[in-house]
Amino acid sequence: MLDHLSFTAPEPKVISGAKQDWELVIGLEVHAQVSSNAKLFSGASTGFGAEPNSHVAFVDAAMPGMLPVINEFCVAQAVKTGLGLKAAINLTSAFDRKNYFYPDLPQGYQISQLYHPIVGEGEVIVDMGPGIGRRVRIERIHLEQDAGKSIHDMDPTMSFVDLNRTGVALMEIVSRPDIRGPEEAAAYVAKLRQIMRYLGTCDGNMQNGNLRADVNVSVCPPGAYERYQETQDFSHLGTRCEIKNMNSLRFIQAAIEYEARRQIAILEDGGSIVQETRLYDPDKGETRSMRSKEEAHDYRYFPDPDLLPLEIEQTWVDAIAGDMPELPDAKKARFVQVLGLSEYDAGVLTAEVENADFFEAVAAGRDGKQAANWVINELFGRLNKEGLTVETSPVSAAQLGGVIDLIGHGAISGKIAKDLFEILWTEGGDPAQIVEARGMKQVTDLGAIEAAVDQIIAENPAQVEKAKANPKLAGWFVGQVLKATGGKANPAAVQDLVAKKLGG
Ligand code: ADP
Ligand code: MG
């Protein structure tokens, strides 16, 4: 199904420094909150925006003697995500304790999967324009807990802690350093988000922080990356810096641009890059050091003694695999190959799963191209203008389908259909009933059209003489008749009659 896409290796962005050219190398660690009603190791709710500390089980608050119990649904969600990224599923994985102190982490450690992640190697095809797909390798996905939230801006002298988010399941999706430019990095995150939203495993809400990325950036001279690819030896690459916690595609791009230029300036000045964690400041448009490698935490990882290794069965994985929805690439390919849509239109319609569902409801049993035109040009155009989405659209898929049917049956012309759309948008109602009740039906009654043609001819003798000499001027009469009938006359019938009368 994907044969229309030509997969190519990601394209290096070349930046000219003062002395030489440099290429970018980027690897992303994406944290995606698992869509689940309950947390990873407790039954507490994951609901967003609740009263602080109202969704906290004893185990989330690390009360003495409380033990974690794995949430099977969260595991299934991680497996589903792995399958969506064509990744290997590890039937045995294990949880480790990552120890560090922070006020929003009552346990004093985060339960994560360092040594044995649940998902192994996979891939994502990143869309870089119609027909251009770039393959980025996934190294692993592991399951881990989110931390709570410290609140520093509610009181001048005190900080507060909200544990509602503590223990919520996250998937950390780690890419290989295969991303070669800022646009590719943003497109990669967008594609992950799209796939997970289709799967229903993460809602992709970046504003709420439900999807965020740590962005690793290094620069190297041309040719160095190819040597890394041949050997998988990281020493061919430059030293990386990691920009933490990015939750906007625009900022991810801006931060990479800035960071690359910062590193190039240091290297060309004879300096060297210090491996460190940095933060992006969107107001200043720059990254600044958060902590260096020397200050990096020693997490003292060890297997969590409270949790047995996680063993899942192949039959269970197969059942999840059998229940997968159609994913964006396959849907897009089907829209192109089966419905005859352009690559571009198919891309627009499949970008968000809700839009694709809406379009499919409109297109069911109808002409795909015509449905795509109406959905993209009329509906999306209007929704965008008014800041609405398909979920808040005043015109439903059934109503839009009704409009298309009326055109198809010859009941209304394309022009009247737009008026009908306007009525549906502002007043609602049943398309067929509106057309009937308001006399919007196309006039195919030849007698009525003939009367209108005769009238226009009788009223314009001078034009008739000219048109008889020059048949090209017949179009003027057609226009006048359509105008006189309020656009309801069947244009083909009008054309025929005008030609006959002027010629005869
Ligand atoms: P850590 O867990 O300490 O952050 P990892 O080895 O897991 O380190 O790598 C984290 C991310 O950094 C991965 O996405 C990887 O692809 C990326 N990465 C590794 N080396 C480089 C490099 N030289 N330049 C850019 N990204 C890199
Ligand atoms: Mg890291």
Short mmCIF file of C-alpha atoms and ligand atoms in Angstrom, two decimals:
data_model
loop_
_atom_site.label_atom_id
_atom_site.label_comp_id
_atom_site.label_asym_id
_atom_site.label_seq_id
_atom_site.Cartn_x
_atom_site.Cartn_y
_atom_site.Cartn_z
CA MET A 1 0.00 0.00 0.00
CA LEU A 2 2.92 2.35 0.60
CA ASP A 3 4.60 1.96 -2.77
CA HIS A 4 3.88 5.56 -3.74
CA LEU A 5 6.23 6.72 -0.98
CA SER A 6 9.92 6.75 -1.69
CA PHE A 7 11.73 6.24 1.57
CA THR A 8 15.03 8.01 1.74
CA ALA A 9 17.53 8.54 4.49
CA PRO A 10 16.93 11.74 6.43
CA GLU A 11 18.50 14.73 4.76
CA PRO A 12 21.32 16.48 6.62
CA LYS A 13 20.82 20.16 7.19
CA VAL A 14 24.11 21.79 6.27
CA ILE A 15 25.05 24.94 8.16
CA SER A 16 27.90 27.05 6.86
CA GLY A 17 30.11 28.21 9.69
CA ALA A 18 32.75 30.91 9.37
CA LYS A 19 35.38 28.29 8.59
CA GLN A 20 33.63 25.18 7.26
CA ASP A 21 30.35 23.37 6.71
CA TRP A 22 28.66 21.47 9.52
CA GLU A 23 25.87 18.90 9.65
CA LEU A 24 23.28 18.41 12.36
CA VAL A 25 22.66 15.15 14.23
CA ILE A 26 19.58 14.92 16.44
CA GLY A 27 18.12 12.17 18.64
CA LEU A 28 14.86 12.57 20.56
CA GLU A 29 13.56 11.14 23.80
CA VAL A 30 9.80 11.66 23.65
CA HIS A 31 7.70 11.31 26.80
CA ALA A 32 4.12 10.39 25.97
CA GLN A 33 1.50 10.12 28.67
CA VAL A 34 -0.38 6.85 28.29
CA SER A 35 -4.11 7.33 27.74
CA SER A 36 -5.53 5.41 30.69
CA ASN A 37 -8.08 6.21 33.39
CA ALA A 38 -5.84 4.87 36.15
CA LYS A 39 -2.15 5.29 36.97
CA LEU A 40 0.64 2.81 36.17
CA PHE A 41 0.83 1.21 39.61
CA SER A 42 -2.32 2.41 41.39
CA GLY A 43 -6.03 2.79 40.78
CA ALA A 44 -5.97 6.57 41.28
CA SER A 45 -7.49 8.68 38.50
CA THR A 46 -5.34 10.40 35.87
CA GLY A 47 -7.95 13.13 35.27
CA PHE A 48 -6.42 16.48 34.32
CA GLY A 49 -7.15 19.72 36.15
CA ALA A 50 -8.58 18.22 39.34
CA GLU A 51 -8.24 19.76 42.82
CA PRO A 52 -4.56 19.37 43.84
CA ASN A 53 -3.77 16.11 45.68
CA SER A 54 -7.24 14.68 45.07
CA HIS A 55 -6.02 11.85 42.78
CA VAL A 56 -3.44 10.24 45.05
CA ALA A 57 -3.46 6.61 46.18
CA PHE A 58 -1.42 5.57 49.21
CA VAL A 59 1.19 4.01 46.95
CA ASP A 60 1.49 7.24 44.92
CA ALA A 61 2.19 9.12 48.13
CA ALA A 62 4.75 6.43 49.06
CA MET A 63 3.11 5.55 52.33
CA PRO A 64 5.14 2.94 54.22
CA GLY A 65 4.35 -0.62 53.29
CA MET A 66 2.39 0.24 50.14
CA LEU A 67 3.18 -1.91 47.12
CA PRO A 68 2.85 -1.12 43.40
CA VAL A 69 0.53 -3.28 41.27
CA ILE A 70 0.99 -3.07 37.52
CA ASN A 71 -1.95 -1.74 35.46
CA GLU A 72 -2.47 -4.24 32.64
CA PHE A 73 -4.18 -1.67 30.44
CA CYS A 74 -1.12 0.61 30.50
CA VAL A 75 1.05 -2.34 29.44
CA ALA A 76 -1.35 -3.08 26.58
CA GLN A 77 -1.16 0.58 25.51
CA ALA A 78 2.66 0.42 25.38
CA VAL A 79 2.51 -2.81 23.37
CA LYS A 80 0.01 -1.24 20.98
CA THR A 81 2.28 1.79 20.54
CA GLY A 82 5.23 -0.51 19.87
CA LEU A 83 3.26 -2.41 17.24
CA GLY A 84 2.26 0.91 15.66
CA LEU A 85 5.96 1.73 15.31
CA LYS A 86 6.65 -1.72 13.79
CA ALA A 87 8.79 -2.48 16.81
CA ALA A 88 9.88 -5.67 18.50
CA ILE A 89 7.80 -6.44 21.61
CA ASN A 90 9.80 -7.90 24.48
CA LEU A 91 7.82 -10.67 26.16
CA THR A 92 9.97 -10.20 29.25
CA SER A 93 10.74 -6.74 30.56
CA ALA A 94 11.57 -5.45 34.03
CA PHE A 95 11.23 -2.37 36.20
CA ASP A 96 14.14 -0.55 37.80
CA ARG A 97 14.37 2.15 40.41
CA LYS A 98 15.92 5.41 39.26
CA ASN A 99 16.90 7.11 42.51
CA TYR A 100 16.94 10.86 42.97
CA PHE A 101 15.62 13.36 45.46
CA TYR A 102 13.04 15.93 44.54
CA PRO A 103 10.11 17.29 46.56
CA ASP A 104 7.58 16.18 43.95
CA LEU A 105 8.82 12.58 44.11
CA PRO A 106 7.71 11.14 47.46
CA GLN A 107 9.20 7.67 46.85
CA GLY A 108 12.67 9.12 46.31
CA TYR A 109 12.86 7.10 43.11
CA GLN A 110 11.04 6.78 39.82
CA ILE A 111 10.06 3.31 38.62
CA SER A 112 11.33 3.00 35.06
CA GLN A 113 12.75 0.38 32.68
CA LEU A 114 16.45 0.91 32.04
CA TYR A 115 17.83 -2.54 31.35
CA HIS A 116 14.85 -4.41 29.90
CA PRO A 117 12.33 -2.14 28.15
CA ILE A 118 8.99 -3.52 27.01
CA VAL A 119 9.49 -2.38 23.39
CA GLY A 120 12.66 -2.77 21.32
CA GLU A 121 13.70 -1.53 17.90
CA GLY A 122 11.18 0.00 15.52
CA GLU A 123 10.83 2.79 12.99
CA VAL A 124 8.86 5.87 12.09
CA ILE A 125 8.38 7.14 8.55
CA VAL A 126 8.53 10.92 8.80
CA ASP A 127 6.58 12.88 6.18
CA MET A 128 8.63 15.65 4.60
CA GLY A 129 6.20 16.64 1.85
CA PRO A 130 4.02 14.76 -0.64
CA GLY A 131 5.63 11.43 -1.51
CA ILE A 132 8.72 12.03 0.63
CA GLY A 133 9.09 9.72 3.61
CA ARG A 134 12.19 9.52 5.79
CA ARG A 135 12.92 6.56 8.00
CA VAL A 136 13.94 7.29 11.61
CA ARG A 137 14.89 4.30 13.73
CA ILE A 138 13.39 3.81 17.19
CA GLU A 139 15.79 2.39 19.75
CA ARG A 140 13.30 1.46 22.46
CA ILE A 141 10.16 2.40 24.35
CA HIS A 142 10.04 1.97 28.08
CA LEU A 143 7.25 2.42 30.60
CA GLU A 144 7.82 4.68 33.58
CA GLN A 145 6.05 6.83 36.14
CA ASP A 146 5.56 10.56 35.90
CA ALA A 147 6.49 12.77 38.87
CA GLY A 148 4.29 15.25 40.72
CA LYS A 149 4.33 18.99 40.30
CA SER A 150 6.02 21.64 42.44
CA ILE A 151 4.18 24.95 42.51
CA HIS A 152 6.40 27.96 43.20
CA ASP A 153 4.17 30.85 42.20
CA MET A 154 1.29 30.59 44.66
CA ASP A 155 3.02 32.00 47.72
CA PRO A 156 6.00 34.34 48.16
CA THR A 157 7.66 32.23 50.85
CA MET A 158 6.45 28.67 50.32
CA SER A 159 6.40 26.06 47.59
CA PHE A 160 3.55 23.61 47.21
CA VAL A 161 3.44 20.09 45.85
CA ASP A 162 0.59 18.55 43.85
CA LEU A 163 0.83 14.76 43.57
CA ASN A 164 -2.06 14.25 41.13
CA ARG A 165 0.34 13.46 38.29
CA THR A 166 2.58 11.27 40.45
CA GLY A 167 2.61 7.74 39.12
CA VAL A 168 0.79 8.46 35.85
CA ALA A 169 2.13 6.12 33.15
CA LEU A 170 4.54 7.53 30.59
CA MET A 171 6.06 5.91 27.54
CA GLU A 172 9.54 7.13 26.80
CA ILE A 173 10.18 6.70 23.10
CA VAL A 174 13.90 6.92 22.29
CA SER A 175 15.02 7.51 18.70
CA ARG A 176 18.37 6.74 17.17
CA PRO A 177 20.31 9.89 16.26
CA ASP A 178 18.83 9.67 12.74
CA ILE A 179 17.17 13.08 12.58
CA ARG A 180 19.17 15.56 10.57
CA GLY A 181 17.48 18.94 10.82
CA PRO A 182 15.03 21.11 12.80
CA GLU A 183 12.12 20.54 10.39
CA GLU A 184 12.67 16.79 10.48
CA ALA A 185 12.70 16.85 14.28
CA ALA A 186 9.35 18.65 14.39
CA ALA A 187 7.92 16.38 11.69
CA TYR A 188 9.12 13.33 13.63
CA VAL A 189 7.31 14.45 16.80
CA ALA A 190 4.23 15.30 14.73
CA LYS A 191 4.25 11.83 13.19
CA LEU A 192 4.63 10.08 16.55
CA ARG A 193 1.77 12.18 17.88
CA GLN A 194 -0.38 11.32 14.86
CA ILE A 195 0.28 7.58 15.17
CA MET A 196 -0.45 7.53 18.92
CA ARG A 197 -3.64 9.55 18.43
CA TYR A 198 -4.81 7.05 15.80
CA LEU A 199 -3.97 4.23 18.21
CA GLY A 200 -5.63 6.00 21.14
CA THR A 201 -2.55 5.38 23.30
CA CYS A 202 -1.69 9.06 23.97
CA ASP A 203 -3.89 12.10 23.42
CA GLY A 204 -0.91 14.08 22.12
CA ASN A 205 -1.88 17.22 24.04
CA MET A 206 1.42 19.10 24.06
CA GLN A 207 0.03 22.13 25.85
CA ASN A 208 -0.85 20.05 28.90
CA GLY A 209 2.57 18.40 28.69
CA ASN A 210 1.08 15.02 27.76
CA LEU A 211 3.64 14.86 24.95
CA ARG A 212 7.05 16.42 25.45
CA ALA A 213 10.54 15.82 24.15
CA ASP A 214 14.15 15.95 25.30
CA VAL A 215 16.11 16.99 22.24
CA ASN A 216 19.72 15.81 21.84
CA VAL A 217 21.73 17.91 19.41
CA SER A 218 25.28 17.63 18.08
CA VAL A 219 27.12 18.91 15.03
CA CYS A 220 29.78 17.19 12.93
CA PRO A 221 31.72 17.79 9.71
CA PRO A 222 30.22 16.38 6.48
CA GLY A 223 31.01 12.67 6.13
CA ALA A 224 31.21 11.93 9.86
CA TYR A 225 27.58 10.75 10.08
CA GLU A 226 28.11 8.28 7.23
CA ARG A 227 31.04 6.79 9.15
CA TYR A 228 28.77 6.48 12.21
CA GLN A 229 26.12 4.75 10.07
CA GLU A 230 28.63 2.24 8.70
CA THR A 231 30.07 1.36 12.10
CA GLN A 232 27.35 2.44 14.58
CA ASP A 233 30.31 3.87 16.49
CA PHE A 234 29.19 7.04 18.28
CA SER A 235 32.75 8.38 18.50
CA HIS A 236 32.38 9.57 14.89
CA LEU A 237 29.68 11.99 16.06
CA GLY A 238 30.10 15.26 17.91
CA THR A 239 29.41 15.65 21.62
CA ARG A 240 25.70 16.25 22.20
CA CYS A 241 23.78 18.58 24.43
CA GLU A 242 20.31 17.66 25.62
CA ILE A 243 17.57 20.29 25.64
CA LYS A 244 14.99 19.22 28.21
CA ASN A 245 11.23 19.18 28.25
CA MET A 246 10.17 20.79 24.98
CA ASN A 247 6.41 20.84 24.45
CA SER A 248 6.00 22.87 21.27
CA LEU A 249 6.96 21.92 17.71
CA ARG A 250 7.88 25.52 16.96
CA PHE A 251 10.17 25.79 19.97
CA ILE A 252 11.80 22.44 19.18
CA GLN A 253 12.84 23.83 15.80
CA ALA A 254 13.98 27.17 17.18
CA ALA A 255 15.96 25.53 19.99
CA ILE A 256 17.78 23.20 17.57
CA GLU A 257 18.66 26.11 15.25
CA TYR A 258 20.05 28.09 18.16
CA GLU A 259 21.86 25.17 19.74
CA ALA A 260 23.55 24.14 16.47
CA ARG A 261 24.89 27.64 15.89
CA ARG A 262 26.08 27.89 19.48
CA GLN A 263 28.02 24.63 19.17
CA ILE A 264 29.50 25.59 15.77
CA ALA A 265 30.72 28.92 17.13
CA ILE A 266 32.47 27.16 20.04
CA LEU A 267 34.06 24.52 17.80
CA GLU A 268 35.28 27.01 15.20
CA ASP A 269 36.75 29.06 18.00
CA GLY A 270 38.91 26.07 18.94
CA GLY A 271 36.80 25.10 21.92
CA SER A 272 35.02 21.83 22.65
CA ILE A 273 31.44 20.99 23.51
CA VAL A 274 30.72 20.00 27.08
CA GLN A 275 28.05 17.33 27.34
CA GLU A 276 25.30 18.92 29.38
CA THR A 277 21.60 19.36 29.91
CA ARG A 278 20.22 22.68 28.71
CA LEU A 279 16.92 24.52 28.88
CA TYR A 280 15.32 26.54 26.08
CA ASP A 281 14.09 30.01 26.92
CA PRO A 282 11.36 30.88 24.41
CA ASP A 283 11.36 34.57 25.38
CA LYS A 284 15.04 34.99 24.61
CA GLY A 285 15.13 32.34 21.87
CA GLU A 286 18.23 30.71 23.36
CA THR A 287 19.29 27.64 25.32
CA ARG A 288 21.18 27.86 28.61
CA SER A 289 22.98 25.36 30.76
CA MET A 290 20.93 23.54 33.39
CA ARG A 291 23.52 21.05 34.57
CA SER A 292 26.79 19.66 33.21
CA LYS A 293 27.77 16.00 32.95
CA GLU A 294 29.77 16.30 36.20
CA GLU A 295 26.68 17.53 37.99
CA ALA A 296 24.58 14.80 36.40
CA HIS A 297 22.68 12.67 38.88
CA ASP A 298 24.00 9.27 39.78
CA TYR A 299 20.69 7.49 39.65
CA ARG A 300 21.98 4.25 41.22
CA TYR A 301 19.63 2.17 39.12
CA PHE A 302 18.68 -1.25 40.43
CA PRO A 303 15.84 -3.69 39.76
CA ASP A 304 12.75 -2.75 41.76
CA PRO A 305 12.43 -5.48 44.37
CA ASP A 306 8.70 -4.80 44.74
CA LEU A 307 7.96 -5.81 41.16
CA LEU A 308 8.49 -9.15 39.48
CA PRO A 309 9.79 -9.11 35.92
CA LEU A 310 6.90 -8.40 33.59
CA GLU A 311 6.09 -11.42 31.45
CA ILE A 312 3.51 -11.19 28.71
CA GLU A 313 2.35 -13.87 26.28
CA GLN A 314 2.67 -13.84 22.53
CA THR A 315 -1.03 -14.73 22.19
CA TRP A 316 -1.91 -11.56 24.14
CA VAL A 317 0.37 -9.48 21.89
CA ASP A 318 -1.23 -11.13 18.84
CA ALA A 319 -4.68 -10.23 20.15
CA ILE A 320 -3.61 -6.58 20.46
CA ALA A 321 -2.08 -6.73 16.98
CA GLY A 322 -5.37 -8.09 15.65
CA ASP A 323 -7.25 -5.15 17.10
CA MET A 324 -5.17 -2.32 15.61
CA PRO A 325 -6.92 0.53 13.81
CA GLU A 326 -5.81 1.55 10.32
CA LEU A 327 -2.73 3.76 10.79
CA PRO A 328 -2.12 7.11 9.06
CA ASP A 329 0.27 5.88 6.34
CA ALA A 330 -2.06 3.05 5.33
CA LYS A 331 -5.11 5.30 5.42
CA LYS A 332 -3.38 7.93 3.33
CA ALA A 333 -2.26 5.33 0.79
CA ARG A 334 -5.81 3.98 0.58
CA PHE A 335 -7.26 7.46 0.03
CA VAL A 336 -4.81 7.93 -2.85
CA GLN A 337 -5.05 4.50 -4.41
CA VAL A 338 -8.67 3.52 -3.81
CA LEU A 339 -10.47 6.88 -3.65
CA GLY A 340 -8.26 8.59 -6.23
CA LEU A 341 -7.37 11.57 -4.04
CA SER A 342 -4.20 13.57 -4.57
CA GLU A 343 -1.31 12.91 -2.21
CA TYR A 344 -1.78 16.41 -0.83
CA ASP A 345 -5.51 16.06 -0.14
CA ALA A 346 -4.99 12.63 1.41
CA GLY A 347 -2.35 14.18 3.69
CA VAL A 348 -4.69 16.96 4.78
CA LEU A 349 -7.55 14.55 5.46
CA THR A 350 -5.48 12.07 7.47
CA ALA A 351 -3.47 14.57 9.53
CA GLU A 352 -5.88 14.33 12.45
CA VAL A 353 -7.77 11.11 13.09
CA GLU A 354 -11.03 13.00 13.77
CA ASN A 355 -10.82 14.68 10.36
CA ALA A 356 -10.19 11.36 8.63
CA ASP A 357 -13.21 9.82 10.39
CA PHE A 358 -15.40 12.76 9.40
CA PHE A 359 -14.27 12.55 5.78
CA GLU A 360 -14.90 8.81 5.64
CA ALA A 361 -18.43 9.34 6.92
CA VAL A 362 -19.03 11.92 4.15
CA ALA A 363 -17.37 9.79 1.44
CA ALA A 364 -19.15 6.52 2.32
CA GLY A 365 -21.11 5.45 -0.77
CA ARG A 366 -20.24 8.69 -2.60
CA ASP A 367 -17.55 9.95 -4.95
CA GLY A 368 -14.34 10.28 -2.92
CA LYS A 369 -12.91 13.23 -4.83
CA GLN A 370 -16.13 15.21 -4.63
CA ALA A 371 -16.40 14.45 -0.91
CA ALA A 372 -12.76 15.53 -0.42
CA ASN A 373 -13.41 18.81 -2.24
CA TRP A 374 -16.38 19.62 -0.06
CA VAL A 375 -14.70 18.61 3.17
CA ILE A 376 -11.41 20.40 2.49
CA ASN A 377 -12.49 23.49 0.57
CA GLU A 378 -15.88 24.30 2.03
CA LEU A 379 -15.93 22.71 5.46
CA PHE A 380 -12.28 22.94 6.64
CA GLY A 381 -11.97 26.38 5.06
CA ARG A 382 -14.93 27.60 7.07
CA LEU A 383 -13.95 25.78 10.27
CA ASN A 384 -10.45 27.30 10.15
CA LYS A 385 -11.85 30.74 9.58
CA GLU A 386 -14.09 30.47 12.61
CA GLY A 387 -11.62 28.65 14.87
CA LEU A 388 -13.74 25.47 15.01
CA THR A 389 -12.94 21.77 14.54
CA VAL A 390 -14.90 18.87 13.05
CA GLU A 391 -16.07 18.05 16.57
CA THR A 392 -17.60 21.49 16.98
CA SER A 393 -18.69 21.81 13.35
CA PRO A 394 -22.22 23.18 12.88
CA VAL A 395 -22.53 21.02 9.73
CA SER A 396 -22.43 17.27 10.34
CA ALA A 397 -21.02 14.59 8.03
CA ALA A 398 -24.57 13.41 7.30
CA GLN A 399 -25.68 16.92 6.31
CA LEU A 400 -22.66 17.44 4.06
CA GLY A 401 -23.26 14.03 2.50
CA GLY A 402 -26.85 15.12 1.87
CA VAL A 403 -25.66 18.21 -0.02
CA ILE A 404 -23.42 16.05 -2.22
CA ASP A 405 -26.30 13.65 -2.93
CA LEU A 406 -28.53 16.53 -4.04
CA ILE A 407 -25.85 17.65 -6.50
CA GLY A 408 -25.38 14.08 -7.69
CA HIS A 409 -29.11 13.61 -8.37
CA GLY A 410 -29.17 16.84 -10.33
CA ALA A 411 -31.56 18.42 -7.81
CA ILE A 412 -29.29 21.42 -7.23
CA SER A 413 -26.39 23.02 -9.06
CA GLY A 414 -22.94 23.48 -7.54
CA LYS A 415 -23.67 27.14 -7.03
CA ILE A 416 -26.94 26.56 -5.17
CA ALA A 417 -25.14 23.87 -3.12
CA LYS A 418 -22.94 26.60 -1.67
CA ASP A 419 -26.01 28.60 -0.66
CA LEU A 420 -27.44 25.44 0.88
CA PHE A 421 -24.19 24.89 2.81
CA GLU A 422 -24.48 28.42 4.17
CA ILE A 423 -28.04 27.76 5.36
CA LEU A 424 -26.98 24.50 7.01
CA TRP A 425 -24.08 26.29 8.69
CA THR A 426 -26.17 29.10 10.14
CA GLU A 427 -29.60 27.50 10.60
CA GLY A 428 -29.08 23.73 10.45
CA GLY A 429 -31.77 21.38 9.12
CA ASP A 430 -32.21 18.61 6.60
CA PRO A 431 -30.65 19.47 3.22
CA ALA A 432 -33.34 17.82 1.05
CA GLN A 433 -36.17 19.43 3.03
CA ILE A 434 -34.55 22.87 2.83
CA VAL A 435 -34.17 22.59 -0.94
CA GLU A 436 -37.80 21.54 -1.28
CA ALA A 437 -39.22 24.12 1.13
CA ARG A 438 -37.26 27.07 -0.25
CA GLY A 439 -37.69 26.28 -3.93
CA MET A 440 -33.98 25.84 -4.50
CA LYS A 441 -34.41 22.93 -6.88
CA GLN A 442 -32.63 23.13 -10.18
CA VAL A 443 -35.01 23.78 -13.07
CA THR A 444 -34.66 20.95 -15.55
CA ASP A 445 -38.14 21.58 -16.92
CA LEU A 446 -37.29 22.52 -20.49
CA GLY A 447 -40.49 24.51 -20.96
CA ALA A 448 -39.61 26.84 -18.09
CA ILE A 449 -36.03 27.26 -19.29
CA GLU A 450 -37.19 27.91 -22.84
CA ALA A 451 -39.53 30.65 -21.63
CA ALA A 452 -36.60 32.33 -19.84
CA VAL A 453 -34.39 32.04 -22.93
CA ASP A 454 -37.10 33.50 -25.16
CA GLN A 455 -37.59 36.41 -22.82
CA ILE A 456 -33.89 37.33 -22.76
CA ILE A 457 -33.69 37.07 -26.56
CA ALA A 458 -36.78 39.24 -27.00
CA GLU A 459 -35.40 41.89 -24.66
CA ASN A 460 -32.00 42.14 -26.37
CA PRO A 461 -32.36 42.36 -30.15
CA ALA A 462 -29.00 44.15 -30.66
CA GLN A 463 -27.13 41.42 -28.75
CA VAL A 464 -28.95 38.78 -30.84
CA GLU A 465 -27.64 40.30 -34.07
CA LYS A 466 -24.08 40.36 -32.73
CA ALA A 467 -24.30 36.78 -31.45
CA LYS A 468 -25.59 35.54 -34.75
CA ALA A 469 -22.47 36.97 -36.41
CA ASN A 470 -20.17 35.76 -33.66
CA PRO A 471 -21.35 32.51 -31.94
CA LYS A 472 -18.84 33.04 -29.14
CA LEU A 473 -21.13 35.73 -27.74
CA ALA A 474 -23.79 33.11 -26.94
CA GLY A 475 -22.21 32.75 -23.51
CA TRP A 476 -23.63 36.14 -22.56
CA PHE A 477 -27.18 34.82 -23.05
CA VAL A 478 -26.45 31.72 -21.00
CA GLY A 479 -25.23 33.95 -18.20
CA GLN A 480 -28.33 36.16 -18.38
CA VAL A 481 -30.68 33.17 -18.28
CA LEU A 482 -28.88 31.66 -15.28
CA LYS A 483 -29.10 35.01 -13.54
CA ALA A 484 -32.78 35.40 -14.34
CA THR A 485 -33.54 31.94 -12.92
CA GLY A 486 -31.53 32.54 -9.74
CA GLY A 487 -28.91 29.98 -10.74
CA LYS A 488 -31.48 27.22 -10.66
CA ALA A 489 -31.66 26.46 -14.39
CA ASN A 490 -29.64 23.46 -15.49
CA PRO A 491 -26.64 25.10 -17.24
CA ALA A 492 -26.29 22.38 -19.90
CA ALA A 493 -29.94 22.70 -20.90
CA VAL A 494 -29.66 26.50 -21.08
CA GLN A 495 -26.59 26.24 -23.31
CA ASP A 496 -28.36 23.86 -25.71
CA LEU A 497 -31.45 26.02 -26.01
CA VAL A 498 -29.52 29.27 -26.49
CA ALA A 499 -27.42 27.70 -29.25
CA LYS A 500 -30.54 26.35 -30.96
CA LYS A 501 -32.44 29.64 -30.84
CA LEU A 502 -29.56 31.85 -31.97
CA GLY A 503 -28.50 29.47 -34.68
CA GLY A 504 -32.06 28.94 -36.02
P1 ADP B 1 20.73 9.22 27.98
O1 ADP B 1 19.72 8.21 28.38
O2 ADP B 1 21.86 9.35 28.91
O3 ADP B 1 20.16 10.55 27.66
P2 ADP B 1 21.05 7.74 25.46
O4 ADP B 1 22.27 7.02 24.98
O5 ADP B 1 19.88 6.92 25.79
O6 ADP B 1 21.46 8.68 26.64
O7 ADP B 1 20.69 8.74 24.30
C1 ADP B 1 19.69 9.63 24.40
C2 ADP B 1 19.37 10.21 23.03
O8 ADP B 1 20.47 10.91 22.50
C3 ADP B 1 18.97 9.18 21.99
O9 ADP B 1 17.82 9.63 21.34
C4 ADP B 1 20.16 9.17 21.04
O10 ADP B 1 19.76 8.90 19.72
C5 ADP B 1 20.66 10.58 21.14
N1 ADP B 1 22.08 10.73 20.81
C6 ADP B 1 23.10 9.95 21.19
N2 ADP B 1 24.27 10.45 20.71
C7 ADP B 1 23.99 11.57 20.02
C8 ADP B 1 24.76 12.54 19.31
N3 ADP B 1 26.08 12.45 19.22
N4 ADP B 1 24.12 13.57 18.75
C9 ADP B 1 22.79 13.69 18.85
N5 ADP B 1 22.00 12.83 19.49
C10 ADP B 1 22.59 11.78 20.09
MG MG B 2 18.54 11.64 28.03
#
